Tab-separated table of N, CA and C in Angstrom:
chain	number	residue	atom	x	y	z
A	1212	GLN	N	-7.256	8.683	-2.259
A	1212	GLN	CA	-7.333	10.181	-1.357
A	1212	GLN	C	-7.235	10.048	-0.163
A	1213	VAL	N	-6.291	10.787	0.356
A	1213	VAL	CA	-5.813	10.493	1.892
A	1213	VAL	C	-6.697	11.478	2.712
A	1214	GLN	N	-7.258	11.040	3.927
A	1214	GLN	CA	-7.790	11.715	4.783
A	1214	GLN	C	-7.289	11.843	6.578
A	1215	LEU	N	-7.285	12.866	6.771
A	1215	LEU	CA	-6.293	13.121	8.286
A	1215	LEU	C	-7.716	13.774	9.226
A	1216	VAL	N	-7.783	13.157	10.232
A	1216	VAL	CA	-8.755	13.492	10.940
A	1216	VAL	C	-7.879	13.568	12.483
A	1217	GLU	N	-8.051	14.911	12.806
A	1217	GLU	CA	-7.665	15.007	14.278
A	1217	GLU	C	-8.346	14.957	15.406
A	1218	SER	N	-8.060	14.942	16.400
A	1218	SER	CA	-8.899	14.979	17.435
A	1218	SER	C	-7.909	15.509	19.117
A	1219	GLY	N	-8.604	15.661	19.970
A	1219	GLY	CA	-7.569	15.739	21.222
A	1219	GLY	C	-7.746	17.229	21.781
A	1220	GLY	N	-7.935	18.295	21.005
A	1220	GLY	CA	-7.945	19.771	21.390
A	1220	GLY	C	-8.525	20.353	22.240
A	1221	GLY	N	-8.210	21.397	23.074
A	1221	GLY	CA	-9.354	21.613	24.177
A	1221	GLY	C	-8.342	23.230	24.822
A	1222	SER	N	-8.800	23.335	25.836
A	1222	SER	CA	-8.285	24.324	26.806
A	1222	SER	C	-7.622	23.811	27.996
A	1223	VAL	N	-6.592	24.569	28.495
A	1223	VAL	CA	-5.691	23.905	29.683
A	1223	VAL	C	-5.056	25.254	29.918
A	1224	GLN	N	-4.766	25.324	31.723
A	1224	GLN	CA	-4.145	26.255	32.129
A	1224	GLN	C	-2.232	26.063	31.841
A	1225	PRO	N	-1.619	27.216	31.879
A	1225	PRO	CA	-0.048	27.023	31.635
A	1225	PRO	C	0.263	26.192	32.430
A	1226	GLY	N	1.340	25.519	32.018
A	1226	GLY	CA	2.155	24.474	32.722
A	1226	GLY	C	1.111	22.942	32.402
A	1227	GLY	N	-0.100	23.015	31.948
A	1227	GLY	CA	-0.778	21.859	31.742
A	1227	GLY	C	-0.541	21.111	30.526
A	1228	SER	N	-1.012	19.676	30.396
A	1228	SER	CA	-0.758	18.815	29.030
A	1228	SER	C	-2.137	18.622	28.490
A	1229	LEU	N	-1.784	18.473	27.060
A	1229	LEU	CA	-2.950	18.036	25.998
A	1229	LEU	C	-2.322	16.761	24.988
A	1230	ARG	N	-3.288	16.165	24.793
A	1230	ARG	CA	-2.517	14.991	23.717
A	1230	ARG	C	-3.611	15.114	22.450
A	1231	LEU	N	-3.003	15.410	21.385
A	1231	LEU	CA	-3.596	15.199	20.035
A	1231	LEU	C	-3.395	14.039	19.239
A	1232	SER	N	-4.297	13.613	18.680
A	1232	SER	CA	-4.163	12.614	17.775
A	1232	SER	C	-4.754	12.654	16.465
A	1233	CYS	N	-4.170	11.772	15.563
A	1233	CYS	CA	-4.383	12.254	13.914
A	1233	CYS	C	-4.601	10.700	13.464
A	1234	VAL	N	-5.668	10.388	12.532
A	1234	VAL	CA	-5.626	9.449	11.920
A	1234	VAL	C	-5.850	9.489	10.650
A	1235	GLY	N	-5.100	8.923	10.007
A	1235	GLY	CA	-4.845	8.934	8.395
A	1235	GLY	C	-5.473	7.693	7.801
A	1236	SER	N	-6.016	8.065	6.303
A	1236	SER	CA	-6.807	6.780	5.683
A	1236	SER	C	-6.460	7.063	4.566
A	1237	GLY	N	-7.011	6.232	3.537
A	1237	GLY	CA	-7.202	6.288	1.999
A	1237	GLY	C	-5.926	5.710	1.379
A	1238	ARG	N	-4.821	5.711	1.865
A	1238	ARG	CA	-3.789	5.054	1.259
A	1238	ARG	C	-2.453	4.660	2.009
A	1239	SER	N	-1.664	4.102	1.641
A	1239	SER	CA	-0.554	3.336	2.137
A	1239	SER	C	0.412	4.430	2.737
A	1240	PHE	N	0.577	4.625	4.137
A	1240	PHE	CA	1.500	5.684	4.538
A	1240	PHE	C	3.200	5.377	4.445
A	1241	ALA	N	3.326	4.384	3.764
A	1241	ALA	CA	4.659	3.584	3.999
A	1241	ALA	C	5.770	4.463	3.833
A	1242	ASN	N	5.477	5.425	2.662
A	1242	ASN	CA	6.894	6.143	2.285
A	1242	ASN	C	6.392	7.820	2.594
A	1243	TYR	N	5.447	8.063	3.510
A	1243	TYR	CA	5.081	9.478	3.668
A	1243	TYR	C	5.611	10.071	5.060
A	1244	ALA	N	5.702	11.276	4.825
A	1244	ALA	CA	5.911	11.934	6.484
A	1244	ALA	C	4.446	12.329	6.755
A	1245	MET	N	4.176	12.201	8.204
A	1245	MET	CA	3.106	12.944	8.790
A	1245	MET	C	3.831	13.717	10.043
A	1246	GLY	N	2.710	15.066	9.762
A	1246	GLY	CA	3.397	15.569	10.785
A	1246	GLY	C	2.381	16.590	11.475
A	1247	TRP	N	2.879	17.873	12.395
A	1247	TRP	CA	1.712	18.792	12.889
A	1247	TRP	C	2.422	19.827	12.468
A	1248	PHE	N	1.625	20.896	12.427
A	1248	PHE	CA	1.647	22.309	12.344
A	1248	PHE	C	0.613	23.130	13.268
A	1249	ARG	N	0.986	24.486	13.376
A	1249	ARG	CA	-0.101	25.151	14.173
A	1249	ARG	C	0.133	26.550	13.359
A	1250	GLN	N	-1.127	27.343	13.710
A	1250	GLN	CA	-1.041	28.385	13.173
A	1250	GLN	C	-1.966	29.029	14.282
A	1251	ALA	N	-1.388	30.389	14.741
A	1251	ALA	CA	-2.107	31.418	15.563
A	1251	ALA	C	-2.970	32.664	14.835
A	1252	PRO	N	-3.616	33.042	15.490
A	1252	PRO	CA	-4.302	34.365	14.546
A	1252	PRO	C	-3.434	35.236	14.263
A	1253	GLY	N	-3.123	35.760	12.989
A	1253	GLY	CA	-2.372	36.711	12.389
A	1253	GLY	C	-1.107	36.176	12.060
A	1254	ARG	N	-0.761	35.182	12.235
A	1254	ARG	CA	0.675	34.302	12.099
A	1254	ARG	C	0.879	33.316	11.335
A	1255	GLU	N	2.249	33.128	10.767
A	1255	GLU	CA	2.278	32.127	9.720
A	1255	GLU	C	2.167	30.528	10.505
A	1256	ARG	N	1.879	29.778	9.343
A	1256	ARG	CA	1.674	28.513	9.910
A	1256	ARG	C	3.221	27.949	10.285
A	1257	GLU	N	3.471	27.318	11.309
A	1257	GLU	CA	4.437	27.042	12.102
A	1257	GLU	C	4.732	25.258	12.065
A	1258	PHE	N	5.720	24.991	11.913
A	1258	PHE	CA	6.206	23.649	12.174
A	1258	PHE	C	6.074	23.239	13.631
A	1259	VAL	N	5.595	21.979	14.006
A	1259	VAL	CA	5.737	21.485	15.376
A	1259	VAL	C	6.245	20.316	15.205
A	1260	ALA	N	5.983	19.393	14.461
A	1260	ALA	CA	6.771	18.034	14.567
A	1260	ALA	C	6.471	17.203	13.629
A	1261	ALA	N	7.517	16.014	13.007
A	1261	ALA	CA	6.952	15.371	11.875
A	1261	ALA	C	7.695	13.860	12.226
A	1262	ILE	N	7.216	12.888	11.322
A	1262	ILE	CA	8.008	11.761	11.279
A	1262	ILE	C	8.227	11.111	9.872
A	1263	ARG	N	8.935	10.683	9.546
A	1263	ARG	CA	9.262	9.653	8.593
A	1263	ARG	C	8.573	8.317	8.587
A	1264	TRP	N	7.818	8.154	8.011
A	1264	TRP	CA	6.947	6.886	8.270
A	1264	TRP	C	8.088	5.351	8.065
A	1265	TYR	N	8.869	5.732	7.136
A	1265	TYR	CA	9.505	4.543	6.791
A	1265	TYR	C	10.592	4.009	7.640
A	1266	ASN	N	11.398	5.078	8.576
A	1266	ASN	CA	12.183	4.965	9.206
A	1266	ASN	C	12.164	5.454	10.610
A	1267	GLY	N	10.940	5.915	10.829
A	1267	GLY	CA	10.680	6.557	12.306
A	1267	GLY	C	11.318	7.795	12.772
A	1268	ARG	N	12.054	8.573	11.668
A	1268	ARG	CA	12.637	9.478	12.231
A	1268	ARG	C	12.112	10.652	12.311
A	1269	ILE	N	12.062	11.466	13.817
A	1269	ILE	CA	11.199	12.381	14.059
A	1269	ILE	C	11.903	13.818	14.289
A	1270	TYR	N	11.374	14.775	13.765
A	1270	TYR	CA	11.786	16.292	13.786
A	1270	TYR	C	10.971	16.946	14.534
A	1271	TYR	N	11.379	17.951	15.312
A	1271	TYR	CA	10.703	19.153	16.116
A	1271	TYR	C	11.265	20.258	16.052
A	1272	GLY	N	10.108	21.269	15.850
A	1272	GLY	CA	10.393	22.387	15.848
A	1272	GLY	C	11.186	23.127	17.199
A	1273	ASP	N	11.924	24.300	16.707
A	1273	ASP	CA	12.850	24.679	18.090
A	1273	ASP	C	11.734	25.166	19.375
A	1274	SER	N	10.575	25.692	18.763
A	1274	SER	CA	9.890	26.390	19.930
A	1274	SER	C	9.225	24.908	20.797
A	1275	VAL	N	9.228	23.821	20.331
A	1275	VAL	CA	8.431	22.767	21.116
A	1275	VAL	C	9.274	21.566	21.477
A	1276	LYS	N	10.730	21.581	21.320
A	1276	LYS	CA	11.603	20.646	21.717
A	1276	LYS	C	11.835	20.475	22.933
A	1277	GLY	N	11.881	19.132	23.710
A	1277	GLY	CA	11.918	18.873	25.215
A	1277	GLY	C	10.423	19.054	25.837
A	1278	ARG	N	9.414	19.516	25.136
A	1278	ARG	CA	8.065	19.543	25.897
A	1278	ARG	C	7.032	18.520	24.959
A	1279	PHE	N	7.364	18.927	23.650
A	1279	PHE	CA	6.179	18.005	22.831
A	1279	PHE	C	7.020	16.623	22.498
A	1280	THR	N	6.139	15.812	22.494
A	1280	THR	CA	6.529	14.458	21.963
A	1280	THR	C	5.630	13.939	20.865
A	1281	LEU	N	6.099	13.464	19.901
A	1281	LEU	CA	5.163	12.548	18.618
A	1281	LEU	C	5.804	11.393	18.803
A	1282	SER	N	4.570	10.511	18.721
A	1282	SER	CA	4.475	9.168	18.391
A	1282	SER	C	3.577	8.324	17.702
A	1283	ARG	N	3.488	7.175	17.045
A	1283	ARG	CA	3.049	6.840	16.043
A	1283	ARG	C	2.564	5.297	16.158
A	1284	ASP	N	1.466	5.155	16.180
A	1284	ASP	CA	0.993	3.663	15.872
A	1284	ASP	C	1.081	3.187	14.343
A	1285	LYS	N	1.932	2.291	13.877
A	1285	LYS	CA	1.838	2.106	12.283
A	1285	LYS	C	0.654	1.147	12.032
A	1286	ALA	N	0.149	0.433	12.604
A	1286	ALA	CA	-0.837	-0.564	12.432
A	1286	ALA	C	-2.000	0.327	12.266
A	1287	LYS	N	-2.263	1.351	12.831
A	1287	LYS	CA	-3.385	2.240	12.440
A	1287	LYS	C	-3.154	3.392	11.935
A	1288	ASN	N	-2.290	3.761	11.498
A	1288	ASN	CA	-2.024	5.041	10.914
A	1288	ASN	C	-2.239	6.151	11.897
A	1289	THR	N	-2.077	6.358	12.608
A	1289	THR	CA	-2.064	7.354	13.396
A	1289	THR	C	-0.889	7.601	14.200
A	1290	ILE	N	-0.711	9.062	14.445
A	1290	ILE	CA	0.413	9.964	15.340
A	1290	ILE	C	-0.247	10.775	16.205
A	1291	ASP	N	0.277	10.717	17.054
A	1291	ASP	CA	-0.258	11.482	18.597
A	1291	ASP	C	0.950	12.516	18.944
A	1292	LEU	N	0.266	13.650	19.276
A	1292	LEU	CA	1.385	14.473	19.780
A	1292	LEU	C	1.104	14.877	21.286
A	1293	GLN	N	2.045	14.302	22.155
A	1293	GLN	CA	1.951	14.777	23.642
A	1293	GLN	C	2.480	16.193	24.022
A	1294	MET	N	1.577	16.913	24.316
A	1294	MET	CA	1.996	18.277	24.577
A	1294	MET	C	1.922	18.785	26.024
A	1295	ASN	N	3.133	18.671	26.794
A	1295	ASN	CA	3.305	19.104	28.037
A	1295	ASN	C	4.089	20.133	28.317
A	1296	SER	N	3.985	20.911	29.471
A	1296	SER	CA	4.142	22.132	30.020
A	1296	SER	C	4.052	23.550	28.942
A	1297	LEU	N	2.601	23.463	28.377
A	1297	LEU	CA	2.065	24.054	27.574
A	1297	LEU	C	2.124	25.570	28.184
A	1298	GLN	N	2.470	26.760	27.293
A	1298	GLN	CA	2.439	27.850	27.446
A	1298	GLN	C	1.152	28.623	26.896
A	1299	SER	N	1.099	29.972	27.086
A	1299	SER	CA	-0.121	31.054	25.983
A	1299	SER	C	0.391	30.693	24.796
A	1300	GLU	N	1.878	30.720	24.436
A	1300	GLU	CA	2.274	30.888	23.391
A	1300	GLU	C	2.089	29.364	22.175
A	1301	ASP	N	1.618	28.697	23.021
A	1301	ASP	CA	1.117	27.306	22.369
A	1301	ASP	C	-0.064	27.691	21.918
A	1302	THR	N	-0.900	28.349	22.011
A	1302	THR	CA	-2.447	28.362	21.701
A	1302	THR	C	-2.257	28.976	20.037
A	1303	ALA	N	-3.115	28.040	19.579
A	1303	ALA	CA	-3.167	27.769	18.059
A	1303	ALA	C	-4.252	26.846	17.485
A	1304	VAL	N	-4.424	26.912	16.298
A	1304	VAL	CA	-4.994	25.860	15.528
A	1304	VAL	C	-3.993	24.877	15.260
A	1305	TYR	N	-4.018	23.659	15.813
A	1305	TYR	CA	-3.066	22.388	15.366
A	1305	TYR	C	-3.643	21.640	14.206
A	1306	TYR	N	-2.843	21.487	13.077
A	1306	TYR	CA	-3.245	20.510	11.654
A	1306	TYR	C	-2.254	19.431	11.670
A	1307	CYS	N	-2.944	18.200	11.528
A	1307	CYS	CA	-2.195	17.023	10.900
A	1307	CYS	C	-2.238	17.328	9.421
A	1308	ALA	N	-0.843	16.764	8.987
A	1308	ALA	CA	-0.727	16.868	7.798
A	1308	ALA	C	0.273	15.793	7.098
A	1309	ALA	N	0.118	15.486	5.652
A	1309	ALA	CA	0.912	14.416	5.335
A	1309	ALA	C	1.667	14.805	4.115
A	1310	ASP	N	2.951	14.310	3.781
A	1310	ASP	CA	3.711	14.657	2.524
A	1310	ASP	C	4.057	13.479	2.051
A	1311	THR	N	3.520	13.304	0.542
A	1311	THR	CA	3.508	11.827	0.090
A	1311	THR	C	4.856	11.459	-0.623
A	1312	ALA	N	5.799	12.673	-0.508
A	1312	ALA	CA	7.167	12.586	-1.280
A	1312	ALA	C	8.114	13.231	-0.183
A	1313	PRO	N	8.397	12.872	1.092
A	1313	PRO	CA	9.264	13.761	1.929
A	1313	PRO	C	10.814	13.732	1.768
A	1314	ILE	N	11.357	14.749	1.817
A	1314	ILE	CA	12.744	14.982	1.667
A	1314	ILE	C	13.021	15.683	3.102
A	1315	GLN	N	14.463	15.397	3.592
A	1315	GLN	CA	14.684	16.301	4.937
A	1315	GLN	C	14.735	17.408	4.818
A	1316	SER	N	15.018	17.925	3.760
A	1316	SER	CA	15.232	19.432	3.840
A	1316	SER	C	14.269	20.340	4.057
A	1317	THR	N	12.832	19.515	3.670
A	1317	THR	CA	11.509	20.395	3.548
A	1317	THR	C	10.611	19.669	4.645
A	1318	MET	N	10.757	18.982	5.609
A	1318	MET	CA	10.386	18.304	6.180
A	1318	MET	C	9.604	19.277	7.413
A	1319	SER	N	9.761	20.398	7.647
A	1319	SER	CA	9.563	21.413	8.606
A	1319	SER	C	8.746	22.436	7.702
A	1320	ASP	N	8.662	22.379	6.309
A	1320	ASP	CA	8.131	23.523	5.598
A	1320	ASP	C	6.263	22.747	5.032
A	1321	HIS	N	5.584	23.733	5.546
A	1321	HIS	CA	4.299	23.665	5.576
A	1321	HIS	C	3.966	23.118	3.874
A	1322	ARG	N	4.756	24.074	3.070
A	1322	ARG	CA	4.625	23.962	1.203
A	1322	ARG	C	4.821	22.567	0.885
A	1323	ALA	N	5.437	21.472	1.615
A	1323	ALA	CA	5.533	20.489	1.039
A	1323	ALA	C	4.449	19.556	1.271
A	1324	TYR	N	3.806	19.669	2.188
A	1324	TYR	CA	2.523	18.724	2.500
A	1324	TYR	C	1.061	18.900	1.955
A	1325	GLU	N	0.936	17.680	1.390
A	1325	GLU	CA	-0.137	17.928	0.389
A	1325	GLU	C	-1.723	17.967	0.956
A	1326	TYR	N	-1.783	16.996	1.975
A	1326	TYR	CA	-2.971	16.518	2.741
A	1326	TYR	C	-3.100	17.206	3.779
A	1327	TRP	N	-3.966	17.733	4.432
A	1327	TRP	CA	-4.280	18.262	5.765
A	1327	TRP	C	-5.581	18.048	6.380
A	1328	GLY	N	-5.621	17.830	7.636
A	1328	GLY	CA	-6.741	17.812	8.548
A	1328	GLY	C	-7.486	18.746	8.785
A	1329	GLN	N	-8.912	18.977	9.429
A	1329	GLN	CA	-9.610	20.151	9.498
A	1329	GLN	C	-8.883	21.062	10.798
A	1330	GLY	N	-8.108	20.635	11.321
A	1330	GLY	CA	-7.465	21.491	12.294
A	1330	GLY	C	-8.246	21.397	13.885
A	1331	THR	N	-7.374	21.694	14.697
A	1331	THR	CA	-8.354	21.261	16.107
A	1331	THR	C	-7.587	22.541	17.095
A	1332	GLN	N	-8.445	23.263	17.798
A	1332	GLN	CA	-8.058	24.470	18.609
A	1332	GLN	C	-7.278	23.840	19.647
A	1333	VAL	N	-5.976	24.626	20.314
A	1333	VAL	CA	-5.673	24.180	21.704
A	1333	VAL	C	-5.591	25.740	22.290
A	1334	THR	N	-6.100	25.802	23.282
A	1334	THR	CA	-5.788	27.310	23.968
A	1334	THR	C	-5.203	26.991	25.644
A	1335	VAL	N	-3.951	27.866	25.703
A	1335	VAL	CA	-3.734	27.939	26.795
A	1335	VAL	C	-3.611	29.195	27.687
A	1336	SER	N	-4.510	29.144	28.739
A	1336	SER	CA	-4.983	30.386	29.176
A	1336	SER	C	-5.141	30.153	30.660
A	1337	SER	N	-5.104	31.008	31.523
A	1337	SER	CA	-5.228	30.942	33.034
A	1337	SER	C	-6.602	31.761	33.477
């Protein structure tokens, strides 16, 4: 059974930065994709970023390109999300997710991800 545990959420002023981390355990992640999604109240779950474990290719959602950076530590089964230039529109619960059989066409589709963390709140407000 795969377990994903997020950490690092919190509150920050507009223009500030936060860093989220997600630790995966339970199985080998060698052929997985791991990523981040977010969901604000009343809105659909939105793709943020994801990485294919075997080749390290990273994908970003359009709304975060140039501001957010995803990185990983293969030895620790950890992915981090560095979020810079945060805006009020980034306020949401951020979820870590894992897809056991990723394909390029569904990397940004939350329905393709079988495992989810509990979520961590990010609030951007002055």
